[in-house]
XYZ file of C-alpha atoms in Angstrom:
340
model
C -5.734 18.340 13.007
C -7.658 16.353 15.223
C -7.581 13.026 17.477
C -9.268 10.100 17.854
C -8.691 6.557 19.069
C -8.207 4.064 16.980
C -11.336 1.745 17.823
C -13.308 5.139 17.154
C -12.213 5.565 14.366
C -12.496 1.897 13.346
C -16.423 2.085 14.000
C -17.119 5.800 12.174
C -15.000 4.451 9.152
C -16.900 0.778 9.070
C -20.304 2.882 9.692
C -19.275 5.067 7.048
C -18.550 1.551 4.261
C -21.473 -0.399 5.564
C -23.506 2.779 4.424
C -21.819 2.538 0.938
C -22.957 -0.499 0.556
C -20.430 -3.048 1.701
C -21.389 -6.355 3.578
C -20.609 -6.343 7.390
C -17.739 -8.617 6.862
C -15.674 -6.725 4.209
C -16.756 -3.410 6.008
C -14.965 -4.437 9.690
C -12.243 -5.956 7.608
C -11.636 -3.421 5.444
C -12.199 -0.875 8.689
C -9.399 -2.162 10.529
C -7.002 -2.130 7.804
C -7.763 1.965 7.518
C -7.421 2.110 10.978
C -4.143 0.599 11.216
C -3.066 2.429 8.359
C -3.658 5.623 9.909
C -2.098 4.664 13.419
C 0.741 3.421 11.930
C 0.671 6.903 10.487
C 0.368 6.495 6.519
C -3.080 8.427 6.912
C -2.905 9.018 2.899
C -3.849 5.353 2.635
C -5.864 4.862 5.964
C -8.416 7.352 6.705
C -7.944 9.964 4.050
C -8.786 7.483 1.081
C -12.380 7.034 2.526
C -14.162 9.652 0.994
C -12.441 8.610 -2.024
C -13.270 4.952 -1.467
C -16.513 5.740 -1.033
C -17.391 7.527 -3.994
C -15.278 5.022 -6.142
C -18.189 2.477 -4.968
C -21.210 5.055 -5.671
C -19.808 5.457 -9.405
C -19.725 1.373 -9.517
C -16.066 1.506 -10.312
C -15.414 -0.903 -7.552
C -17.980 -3.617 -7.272
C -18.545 -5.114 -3.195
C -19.404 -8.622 -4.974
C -16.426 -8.831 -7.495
C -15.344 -12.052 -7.328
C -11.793 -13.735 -6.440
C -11.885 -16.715 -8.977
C -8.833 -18.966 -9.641
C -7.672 -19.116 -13.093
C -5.207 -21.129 -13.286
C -2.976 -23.465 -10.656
C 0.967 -24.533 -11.364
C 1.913 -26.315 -8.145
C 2.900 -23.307 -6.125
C 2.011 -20.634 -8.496
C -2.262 -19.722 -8.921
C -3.584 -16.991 -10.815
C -7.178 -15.161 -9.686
C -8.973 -12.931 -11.117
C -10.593 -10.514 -9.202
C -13.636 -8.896 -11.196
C -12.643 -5.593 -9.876
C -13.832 -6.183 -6.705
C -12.790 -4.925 -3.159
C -8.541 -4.566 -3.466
C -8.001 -4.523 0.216
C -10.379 -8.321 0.996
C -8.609 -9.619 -2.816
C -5.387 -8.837 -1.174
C -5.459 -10.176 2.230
C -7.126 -13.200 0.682
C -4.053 -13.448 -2.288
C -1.702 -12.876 1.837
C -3.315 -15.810 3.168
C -3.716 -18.529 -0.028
C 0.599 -17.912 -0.931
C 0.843 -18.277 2.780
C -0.588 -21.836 2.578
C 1.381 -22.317 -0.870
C 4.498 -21.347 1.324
C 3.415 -24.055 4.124
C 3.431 -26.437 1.511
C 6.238 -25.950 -1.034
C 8.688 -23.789 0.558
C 7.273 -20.514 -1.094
C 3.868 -19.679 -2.732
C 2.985 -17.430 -5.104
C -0.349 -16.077 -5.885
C -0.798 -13.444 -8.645
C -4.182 -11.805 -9.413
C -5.336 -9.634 -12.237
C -8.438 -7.589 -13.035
C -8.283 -5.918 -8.923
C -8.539 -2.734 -7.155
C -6.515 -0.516 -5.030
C -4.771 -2.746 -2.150
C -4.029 0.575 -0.336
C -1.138 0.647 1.661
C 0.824 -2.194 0.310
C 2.836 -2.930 3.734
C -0.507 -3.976 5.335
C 0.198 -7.491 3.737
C 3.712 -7.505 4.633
C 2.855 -7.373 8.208
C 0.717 -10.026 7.910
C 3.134 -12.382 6.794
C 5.985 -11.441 8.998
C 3.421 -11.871 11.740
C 2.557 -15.314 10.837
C 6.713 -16.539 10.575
C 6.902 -15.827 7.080
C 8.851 -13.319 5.047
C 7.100 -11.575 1.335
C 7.679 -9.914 -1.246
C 4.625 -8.016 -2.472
C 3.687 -5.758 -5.857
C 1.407 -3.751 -7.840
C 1.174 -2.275 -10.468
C -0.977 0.693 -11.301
C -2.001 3.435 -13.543
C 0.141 5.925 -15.858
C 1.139 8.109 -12.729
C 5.085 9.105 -13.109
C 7.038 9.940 -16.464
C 9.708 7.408 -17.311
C 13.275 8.941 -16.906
C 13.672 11.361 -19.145
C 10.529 12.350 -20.192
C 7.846 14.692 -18.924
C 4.397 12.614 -19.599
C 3.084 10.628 -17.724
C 3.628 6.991 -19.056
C 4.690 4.680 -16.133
C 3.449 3.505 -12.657
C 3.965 4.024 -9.346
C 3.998 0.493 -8.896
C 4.308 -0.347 -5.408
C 6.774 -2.799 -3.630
C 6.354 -4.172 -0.186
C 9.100 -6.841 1.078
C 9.239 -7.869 5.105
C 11.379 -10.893 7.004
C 10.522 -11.884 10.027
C 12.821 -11.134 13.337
C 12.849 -12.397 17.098
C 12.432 -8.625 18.673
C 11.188 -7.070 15.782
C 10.721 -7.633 11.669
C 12.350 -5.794 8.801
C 9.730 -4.424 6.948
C 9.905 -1.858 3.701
C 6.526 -1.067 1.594
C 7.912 2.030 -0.764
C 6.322 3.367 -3.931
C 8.431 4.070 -7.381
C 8.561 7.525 -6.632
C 10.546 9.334 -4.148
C 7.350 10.702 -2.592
C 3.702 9.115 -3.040
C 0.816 11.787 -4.351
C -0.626 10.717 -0.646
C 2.227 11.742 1.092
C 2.532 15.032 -1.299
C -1.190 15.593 -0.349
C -0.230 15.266 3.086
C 2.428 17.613 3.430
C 0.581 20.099 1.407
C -1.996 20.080 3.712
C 0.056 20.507 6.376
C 2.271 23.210 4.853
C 5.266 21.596 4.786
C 8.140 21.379 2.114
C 9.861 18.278 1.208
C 12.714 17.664 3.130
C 14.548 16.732 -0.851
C 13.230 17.486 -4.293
C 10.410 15.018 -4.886
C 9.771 16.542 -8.927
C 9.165 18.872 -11.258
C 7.179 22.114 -11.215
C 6.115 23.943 -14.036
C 9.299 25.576 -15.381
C 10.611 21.740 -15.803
C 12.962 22.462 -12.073
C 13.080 19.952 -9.468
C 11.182 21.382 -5.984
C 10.372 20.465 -2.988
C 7.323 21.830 -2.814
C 4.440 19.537 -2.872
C 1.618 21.639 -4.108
C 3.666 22.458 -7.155
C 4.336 18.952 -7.745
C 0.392 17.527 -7.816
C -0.021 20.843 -10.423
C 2.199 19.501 -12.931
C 1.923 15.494 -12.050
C 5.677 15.182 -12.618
C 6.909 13.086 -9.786
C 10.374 12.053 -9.689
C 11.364 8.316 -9.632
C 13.012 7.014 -6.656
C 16.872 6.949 -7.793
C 15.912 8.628 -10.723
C 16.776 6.389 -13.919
C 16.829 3.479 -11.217
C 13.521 3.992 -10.149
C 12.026 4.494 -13.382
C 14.136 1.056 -14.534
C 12.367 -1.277 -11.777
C 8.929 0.581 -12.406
C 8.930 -0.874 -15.947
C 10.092 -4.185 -14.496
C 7.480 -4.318 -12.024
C 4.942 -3.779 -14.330
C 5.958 -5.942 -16.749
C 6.449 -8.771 -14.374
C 2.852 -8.443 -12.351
C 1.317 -8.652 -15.945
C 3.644 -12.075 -16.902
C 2.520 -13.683 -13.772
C -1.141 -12.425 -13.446
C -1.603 -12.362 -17.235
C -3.387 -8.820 -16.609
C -3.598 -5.351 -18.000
C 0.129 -3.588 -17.623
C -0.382 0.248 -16.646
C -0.837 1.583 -19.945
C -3.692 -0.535 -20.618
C -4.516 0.116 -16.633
C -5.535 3.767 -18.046
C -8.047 2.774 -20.323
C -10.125 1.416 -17.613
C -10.375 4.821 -16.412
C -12.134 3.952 -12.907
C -9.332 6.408 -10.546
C -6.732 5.007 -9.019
C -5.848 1.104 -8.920
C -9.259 -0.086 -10.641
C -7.648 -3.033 -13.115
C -4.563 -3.804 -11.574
C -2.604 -6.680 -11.442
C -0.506 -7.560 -8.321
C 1.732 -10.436 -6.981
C 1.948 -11.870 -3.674
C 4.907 -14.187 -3.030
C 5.958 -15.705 0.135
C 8.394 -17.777 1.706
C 8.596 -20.022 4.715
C 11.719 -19.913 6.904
C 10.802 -22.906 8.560
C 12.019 -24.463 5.524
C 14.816 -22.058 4.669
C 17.252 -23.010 7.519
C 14.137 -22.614 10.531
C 12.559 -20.062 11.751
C 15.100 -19.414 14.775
C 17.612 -18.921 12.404
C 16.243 -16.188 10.320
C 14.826 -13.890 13.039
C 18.637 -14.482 14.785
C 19.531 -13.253 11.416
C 17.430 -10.513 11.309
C 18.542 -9.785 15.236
C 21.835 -9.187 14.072
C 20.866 -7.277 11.130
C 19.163 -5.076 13.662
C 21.831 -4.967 16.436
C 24.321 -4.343 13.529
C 22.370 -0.862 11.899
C 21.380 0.327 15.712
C 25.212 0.754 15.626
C 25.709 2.816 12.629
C 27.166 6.494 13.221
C 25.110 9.343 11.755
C 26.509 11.470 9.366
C 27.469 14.730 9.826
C 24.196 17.085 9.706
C 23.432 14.758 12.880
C 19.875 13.385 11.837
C 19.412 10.096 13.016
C 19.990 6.751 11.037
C 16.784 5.840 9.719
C 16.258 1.947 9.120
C 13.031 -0.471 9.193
C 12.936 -2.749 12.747
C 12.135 -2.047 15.975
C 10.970 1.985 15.969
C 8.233 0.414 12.848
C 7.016 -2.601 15.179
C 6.781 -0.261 18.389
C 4.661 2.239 16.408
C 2.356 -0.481 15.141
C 1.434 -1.541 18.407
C 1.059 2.102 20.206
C -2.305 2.774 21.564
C -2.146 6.602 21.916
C -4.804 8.711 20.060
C -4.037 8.889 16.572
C -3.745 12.537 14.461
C -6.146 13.033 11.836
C -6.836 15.657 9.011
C -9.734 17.576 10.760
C -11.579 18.200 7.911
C -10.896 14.867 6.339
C -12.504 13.376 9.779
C -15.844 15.272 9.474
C -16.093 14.422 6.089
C -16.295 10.565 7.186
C -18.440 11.136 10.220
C -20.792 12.690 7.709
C -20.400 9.673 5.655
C -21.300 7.013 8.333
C -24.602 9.786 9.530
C -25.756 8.420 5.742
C -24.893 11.907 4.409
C -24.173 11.937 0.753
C -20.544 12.602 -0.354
C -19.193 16.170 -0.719
């Protein structure tokens, strides 16, 4: 492992996408949401998908100038389509136009179809809590996770991302369908670590918490097992209603890696009109004030919630830990060196 700053390694990772071909506005923007990925410490989604991003645009899987094109308007509801173009500029853009929606009927919802990977989901949470509203954000993606029960691969990961704003701090959750991502698996596998529970299957059809043995046999374990694997299906189902888009089994026919064809819902909801804004982040105060309380159990780990630990982290400025390797790899990149 290494460390870097965070406006270092904002430059070498918008050096390394201007390279790949990506204007200078979509390249900062798409920079800083790395950045603040990895600081906020979901690397898997921040700095390590560069290479990864990179080569997705040399193949032509993800085309810089797909466009976001409205479809359709019903009052609060538009559909876009988004030409599988860049997920993360589709995404903030899908943040802002519900926002405006919100501002102007209560709640807005914008669902898009034919996009790319958003990468870390929460990034659009934040964005709304920040501006006074709450969200609740999806995706759907690519046959990733068997369905309960079975040991193929048939279902998505399917993202969720929900956040309400507070007065001292927001609540904010972004989780995947599984109980651990492939990033994070890649993570700790790099790192050597074990799952702290059983995050799948490996080869002999036993649950493990070992990671490495987990990415062999691509049997990830739904979050809440049959529960999991239940809202999955919704979630899918639901992004394709509302987006009129490809659900995750015709996702894998695309075959352009992760994300490429997706469909993915951004709703959001303004508290200004839901009782006022004081009133919700009081809410959320006492939310906050109320879990800050709760006794640990009896292996004495702490009590892990979203709020105020989350917000802190966002805005630390300390050097940020990065995958060594991973790091020269996208210094090589923004040199103009061709991918590994």
């Amino acid at each position: 492992m290494t460390r870097v700053t965070i406006d270092h390694l904002q430059e070498v990772i918008e050096q390394a996408l201007l390279r790949a071909g990506l204007a200078s506005e979509d390249a900062t923007a798409c920079a800083r949401i790395h950045a603040e990925s990895t600081r906020d410490g979901v690397n898997s989604h921040g700095i390590d998908r560069i290479p990864r991003f990179v080569d997705y645009l040399a193949r032509g899987w993800v085309d810089p100038q797909g466009a976001f094109e409205q479809v359709q308007r019903l009052g609060a509801l538009e559909v876009y389509d988004g030409h599988f173009g860049l997920g993360v500029r589709h995404a903030m853009r899908a943040t802002e136009r519900a926002i405006a929606l919100a501002r102007e009927h209560g709640m807005g919802l914008v669902a898009v179809r034919n996009t790319t990977h958003w990468m870390r989901g929460g990034t659009y949470g934040w964005h709304a809590v920040e501006q006074g509203m709450a969200a609740i954000m999806w995706t759907n993606t690519e046959s990733c996770m068997p369905a309960w029960g079975a040991s193929s691969q048939s279902i998505g990961n399917n993202p969720l991302a929900m956040a309400v704003p507070g007065g001292r701090a927001p609540l904010v959750l972004d989780m995947a369908m599984s109980q651990f991502s492939y990033g994070r698996l890649g993570v700790l596998q790099a790192q050597g670590a074990s799952l702290p529970v059983a995050g799948g299957f490996d080869e002999h059809g036993q649950l493990t918490c070992d990671p490495g043995a987990i990415q062999a046999t691509r049997r990830i374990l739904p979050a809440g097992y049959w529960k999991g694997s239940g809202l999955s299906i919704l979630l899918d189902a639901m992004a394709v209603l509302l987006s009129q888009g490809r659900p995750t089994h015709e996702i894998d026919a695309v075959e352009r890696g992760s994300g490429t064809g997706s469909s993915q819902v951004f709703m959001v909801f303004d508290p200004e009109q839901l009782g006022g804004i004081d009133a919700c982040r009081a809410m959320v105060d006492d939310m906050t004030a109320h879990l800050s309380q709760a006794m640990p159990d009896e292996s004495g780990r702490a009590v892990r919630w979203p709020g105020a630990a989350t917000f802190h982290r966002r805005h630390d400025n300390a050097d940020i830990e990065v995958n060594a390797e991973i790091w020269q790899e996208v210094q090589r990149l923004a040199h103009g060196e061709p991918p590994r």
